[in-house]
């Protein structure tokens, strides 16, 4: 029997599994398809340099710690698997449509100890000659990073296997067997899987997974569409961002343009309007993209919580069932710290950062099943 069974092999499940296995626990990860092929694959891999805004926001210390952990996690994965996850400091330029926001944005980063510098039109041209000149205001975050998230989840999967984690693919969790306020086993079509403790890390599907035991999470999928372009050589070096949309340059001339926010349920498709809007946005920001080749487009489902923060910790009234879900647009960034903290909580240790603000609250459902 395993010590811990993790449902969901996205970046949250795999990072937590790796952290647990490093301390000698016997861990299994169950995924209804192949691990790391949902939101954790679809994302852009932007890793902001920390938190912007109120430093007393409970997310601030998590974002800071997540940022600190990325170089360490990257080195450890490379040492253990030989896989480069593409983590690098590329810097990010934030373009503001409303110049009046410049000072408050800069203050919001600096108050959290993050470097943020305003850019004059000349400075922007020097940093990114291919960017549009028609920019009302801009600033740079020199310490912003990026990761090639498909490479990262592949490295995590390999590191998990090397640490003895059993990864069970193509097997869906359809319910739980419970007794005396504890989960005894996860039900699947191919039989039950028992363990000492269980973690639900099912991304946007976490609410569906918990419905089977009558727990209703306020968590929903939000679709994000993405477009991949290719130019013969890199046009830009920094991530360029306006509000919720961005262009992310890879070193090989590829550029990701993202992303939409669509409340369309569990529908993972691209639409003509979504793709056209992203391409048009990219062309406005980097006019030379008109000549780029369109390589691919895809979409992913972000796990969004109505309260705006993820659920991290033990499930109420169920002492050996844990939840790590609802990271919405920041899940890749927060995965390093989430895996560390969830492993500590599951081992029964006091997490190095408090999870109190992220405690699971839920609505009860009448159709309880076990
Ligand atoms: C378009 C887009 C762009 C993004 N860009 C960024 C970014 O730049 N930076 C950033 O930090 N974040 C970004 N994100 C957010 C980030 O990708 C997510 O927050 C994060 O990947 C969520 O990870 P997860 O492991 O919780 O979920 P997922 O990666 O979705 O993994 C959930 C896993 O659970 C499995 N599963 C579901 N149901 C079951 C079941 N019943 N039984 C067994 N297995 C099950 C699924 O198969 C899947 O493998 C982006 C997301 C999208 C969609």
CSV table of N, CA and C in Angstrom, one decimal, residues 248-319:
chain,number,residue,atom,x,y,z
A,248,UNK,N,5.2,35.9,-25.4
A,248,UNK,CA,6.3,35.3,-24.7
A,248,UNK,C,7.3,34.8,-25.8
A,249,UNK,N,8.5,35.3,-25.8
A,249,UNK,CA,9.5,34.9,-26.8
A,249,UNK,C,10.3,33.7,-26.3
A,250,UNK,N,10.4,32.6,-27.1
A,250,UNK,CA,11.3,31.5,-26.8
A,250,UNK,C,12.6,31.8,-27.5
A,251,UNK,N,13.7,31.1,-27.2
A,251,UNK,CA,15.0,31.5,-27.7
A,251,UNK,C,15.1,31.0,-29.2
A,252,UNK,N,14.2,30.1,-29.6
A,252,UNK,CA,14.4,29.5,-31.0
A,252,UNK,C,13.5,30.3,-32.0
A,253,UNK,N,13.1,31.5,-31.7
A,253,UNK,CA,12.3,32.3,-32.7
A,253,UNK,C,10.8,32.0,-32.5
A,254,UNK,N,10.4,31.1,-31.7
A,254,UNK,CA,8.9,30.8,-31.5
A,254,UNK,C,8.4,31.9,-30.5
A,255,UNK,N,7.2,32.2,-30.7
A,255,UNK,CA,6.5,33.2,-29.7
A,255,UNK,C,5.1,32.7,-29.4
A,256,UNK,N,4.8,32.7,-28.1
A,256,UNK,CA,3.5,32.4,-27.7
A,256,UNK,C,2.7,33.6,-27.5
A,257,UNK,N,1.5,33.6,-28.0
A,257,UNK,CA,0.6,34.8,-27.8
A,257,UNK,C,-0.6,34.2,-27.0
A,258,UNK,N,-0.8,34.9,-25.8
A,258,UNK,CA,-2.0,34.4,-25.0
A,258,UNK,C,-2.6,35.6,-24.3
A,259,UNK,N,-3.6,35.5,-23.6
A,259,UNK,CA,-4.5,34.4,-23.7
A,259,UNK,C,-5.9,34.9,-23.4
A,260,UNK,N,-6.9,34.1,-23.8
A,260,UNK,CA,-8.3,34.6,-23.5
A,260,UNK,C,-8.7,34.1,-22.1
A,261,UNK,N,-9.8,34.7,-21.6
A,261,UNK,CA,-10.4,34.2,-20.4
A,261,UNK,C,-11.8,33.9,-20.7
A,262,UNK,N,-12.3,32.6,-20.8
A,262,UNK,CA,-13.6,32.3,-21.2
A,262,UNK,C,-14.3,31.3,-20.3
A,263,UNK,N,-15.5,31.7,-19.8
A,263,UNK,CA,-16.2,30.9,-18.9
A,263,UNK,C,-17.2,30.0,-19.8
A,264,UNK,N,-16.6,28.9,-20.3
A,264,UNK,CA,-17.4,28.1,-21.3
A,264,UNK,C,-17.5,26.7,-20.8
A,265,UNK,N,-17.3,26.4,-19.5
A,265,UNK,CA,-17.3,25.1,-19.0
A,265,UNK,C,-16.1,24.3,-19.4
A,266,UNK,N,-16.3,22.9,-19.5
A,266,UNK,CA,-15.1,22.1,-19.8
A,266,UNK,C,-15.0,21.9,-21.3
A,267,UNK,N,-15.0,23.0,-22.0
A,267,UNK,CA,-14.9,22.9,-23.5
A,267,UNK,C,-13.6,23.4,-23.9
A,268,UNK,N,-12.7,22.5,-24.4
A,268,UNK,CA,-11.3,22.8,-24.7
A,268,UNK,C,-11.2,22.9,-26.2
A,269,UNK,N,-11.5,24.1,-26.8
A,269,UNK,CA,-11.4,24.2,-28.2
A,269,UNK,C,-10.8,25.6,-28.5
A,270,UNK,N,-10.4,25.7,-29.7
A,270,UNK,CA,-10.0,27.1,-30.2
A,270,UNK,C,-11.2,27.6,-31.0
A,271,UNK,N,-11.4,28.9,-31.0
A,271,UNK,CA,-12.4,29.5,-31.8
A,271,UNK,C,-11.7,30.5,-32.8
A,272,UNK,N,-12.4,30.8,-33.9
A,272,UNK,CA,-11.9,31.7,-34.9
A,272,UNK,C,-11.6,33.1,-34.2
A,273,UNK,N,-12.6,33.5,-33.4
A,273,UNK,CA,-12.5,34.8,-32.8
A,273,UNK,C,-11.4,34.9,-31.8
A,274,UNK,N,-11.2,33.8,-31.0
A,274,UNK,CA,-10.2,33.8,-30.0
A,274,UNK,C,-8.8,33.8,-30.7
A,275,UNK,N,-8.6,33.0,-31.7
A,275,UNK,CA,-7.3,33.0,-32.4
A,275,UNK,C,-7.0,34.3,-33.1
A,276,UNK,N,-8.0,34.8,-33.8
A,276,UNK,CA,-7.8,36.0,-34.6
A,276,UNK,C,-7.5,37.2,-33.6
A,277,UNK,N,-8.2,37.2,-32.5
A,277,UNK,CA,-8.0,38.3,-31.5
A,277,UNK,C,-6.6,38.3,-31.0
A,278,UNK,N,-6.1,37.1,-30.7
A,278,UNK,CA,-4.7,37.0,-30.2
A,278,UNK,C,-3.7,37.4,-31.2
A,279,UNK,N,-3.9,36.9,-32.5
A,279,UNK,CA,-2.9,37.2,-33.5
A,279,UNK,C,-2.9,38.7,-33.7
A,280,UNK,N,-4.1,39.3,-33.7
A,280,UNK,CA,-4.2,40.8,-34.0
A,280,UNK,C,-3.5,41.6,-32.8
A,281,UNK,N,-3.7,41.1,-31.6
A,281,UNK,CA,-3.1,41.7,-30.4
A,281,UNK,C,-1.5,41.6,-30.6
A,282,UNK,N,-1.0,40.4,-31.0
A,282,UNK,CA,0.4,40.3,-31.2
A,282,UNK,C,1.0,41.2,-32.2
A,283,UNK,N,0.2,41.3,-33.3
A,283,UNK,CA,0.7,42.2,-34.5
A,283,UNK,C,0.7,43.6,-34.1
A,284,UNK,N,-0.2,44.0,-33.2
A,284,UNK,CA,-0.3,45.4,-32.8
A,284,UNK,C,0.9,45.7,-31.9
A,285,UNK,N,1.3,44.8,-31.1
A,285,UNK,CA,2.4,45.0,-30.1
A,285,UNK,C,3.7,44.8,-30.8
A,286,UNK,N,3.8,43.9,-31.7
A,286,UNK,CA,5.1,43.6,-32.4
A,286,UNK,C,4.8,43.5,-33.9
A,287,UNK,N,4.8,44.7,-34.6
A,287,UNK,CA,4.3,44.7,-36.0
A,287,UNK,C,5.0,43.7,-36.9
A,288,UNK,N,6.2,43.3,-36.7
A,288,UNK,CA,6.9,42.4,-37.5
A,288,UNK,C,6.3,41.0,-37.5
A,289,UNK,N,5.4,40.7,-36.6
A,289,UNK,CA,4.8,39.4,-36.5
A,289,UNK,C,3.9,39.1,-37.7
A,290,UNK,N,3.6,40.1,-38.5
A,290,UNK,CA,2.7,39.9,-39.6
A,290,UNK,C,3.3,38.8,-40.5
A,291,UNK,N,4.7,38.7,-40.5
A,291,UNK,CA,5.4,37.8,-41.4
A,291,UNK,C,5.6,36.4,-40.7
A,292,UNK,N,5.2,36.3,-39.5
A,292,UNK,CA,5.5,35.1,-38.8
A,292,UNK,C,4.7,33.9,-39.3
A,293,UNK,N,5.2,32.7,-39.1
A,293,UNK,CA,4.4,31.5,-39.5
A,293,UNK,C,3.5,31.1,-38.3
A,294,UNK,N,2.3,30.7,-38.6
A,294,UNK,CA,1.4,30.2,-37.6
A,294,UNK,C,1.7,28.7,-37.4
A,295,UNK,N,2.2,28.3,-36.2
A,295,UNK,CA,2.6,26.9,-36.1
A,295,UNK,C,1.5,26.1,-35.4
A,296,UNK,N,0.8,26.7,-34.4
A,296,UNK,CA,-0.2,25.9,-33.7
A,296,UNK,C,-1.1,26.7,-32.9
A,297,UNK,N,-2.2,26.2,-32.4
A,297,UNK,CA,-3.0,26.9,-31.4
A,297,UNK,C,-3.6,25.8,-30.5
A,298,UNK,N,-3.9,26.1,-29.3
A,298,UNK,CA,-4.5,25.2,-28.4
A,298,UNK,C,-5.2,26.0,-27.3
A,299,UNK,N,-5.8,25.2,-26.4
A,299,UNK,CA,-6.4,25.9,-25.3
A,299,UNK,C,-6.3,25.0,-24.1
A,300,UNK,N,-6.4,25.6,-22.9
A,300,UNK,CA,-6.3,24.9,-21.7
A,300,UNK,C,-7.3,25.4,-20.7
A,301,UNK,N,-7.6,24.6,-19.7
A,301,UNK,CA,-8.6,25.0,-18.7
A,301,UNK,C,-7.9,25.4,-17.4
A,302,UNK,N,-8.0,26.7,-17.0
A,302,UNK,CA,-7.4,27.1,-15.7
A,302,UNK,C,-8.4,26.8,-14.6
A,303,UNK,N,-7.9,26.4,-13.4
A,303,UNK,CA,-8.7,26.2,-12.3
A,303,UNK,C,-9.0,27.5,-11.5
A,304,UNK,N,-10.2,28.0,-11.6
A,304,UNK,CA,-10.5,29.3,-11.0
A,304,UNK,C,-11.4,29.1,-9.8
A,305,UNK,N,-11.0,29.8,-8.7
A,305,UNK,CA,-11.9,29.8,-7.5
A,305,UNK,C,-12.6,31.1,-7.4
A,306,UNK,N,-13.9,31.0,-7.0
A,306,UNK,CA,-14.6,32.2,-6.9
A,306,UNK,C,-14.1,33.2,-5.8
A,307,UNK,N,-13.4,32.6,-4.8
A,307,UNK,CA,-12.9,33.5,-3.8
A,307,UNK,C,-11.5,34.1,-4.2
A,308,UNK,N,-10.9,33.6,-5.3
A,308,UNK,CA,-9.7,34.3,-5.8
A,308,UNK,C,-8.4,33.7,-5.3
A,309,UNK,N,-8.4,32.8,-4.4
A,309,UNK,CA,-7.2,32.2,-3.9
A,309,UNK,C,-7.3,30.6,-4.0
A,310,UNK,N,-6.2,29.9,-4.1
A,310,UNK,CA,-6.3,28.5,-4.2
A,310,UNK,C,-6.7,27.8,-2.9
A,311,UNK,N,-7.2,26.6,-3.0
A,311,UNK,CA,-7.5,25.7,-1.8
A,311,UNK,C,-6.3,24.9,-1.5
A,312,UNK,N,-5.7,25.1,-0.4
A,312,UNK,CA,-4.5,24.3,0.0
A,312,UNK,C,-4.7,23.8,1.4
A,313,UNK,N,-4.7,22.5,1.6
A,313,UNK,CA,-4.7,22.0,2.9
A,313,UNK,C,-5.6,20.8,3.0
A,314,UNK,N,-5.9,20.4,4.3
A,314,UNK,CA,-6.8,19.2,4.6
A,314,UNK,C,-8.2,19.6,4.3
A,315,UNK,N,-9.0,18.6,3.9
A,315,UNK,CA,-10.4,18.8,3.7
A,315,UNK,C,-11.1,18.7,5.1
A,316,UNK,N,-12.1,19.6,5.3
A,316,UNK,CA,-12.8,19.6,6.5
A,316,UNK,C,-13.4,18.2,6.8
A,317,UNK,N,-13.4,17.8,8.0
A,317,UNK,CA,-14.1,16.5,8.4
A,317,UNK,C,-13.6,15.3,7.6
A,318,UNK,N,-12.4,15.4,7.2
A,318,UNK,CA,-11.8,14.2,6.5
A,318,UNK,C,-10.3,14.2,6.7
A,319,UNK,N,-9.8,13.5,7.8
A,319,UNK,CA,-8.5,13.8,8.3
A,319,UNK,C,-7.3,13.4,7.3
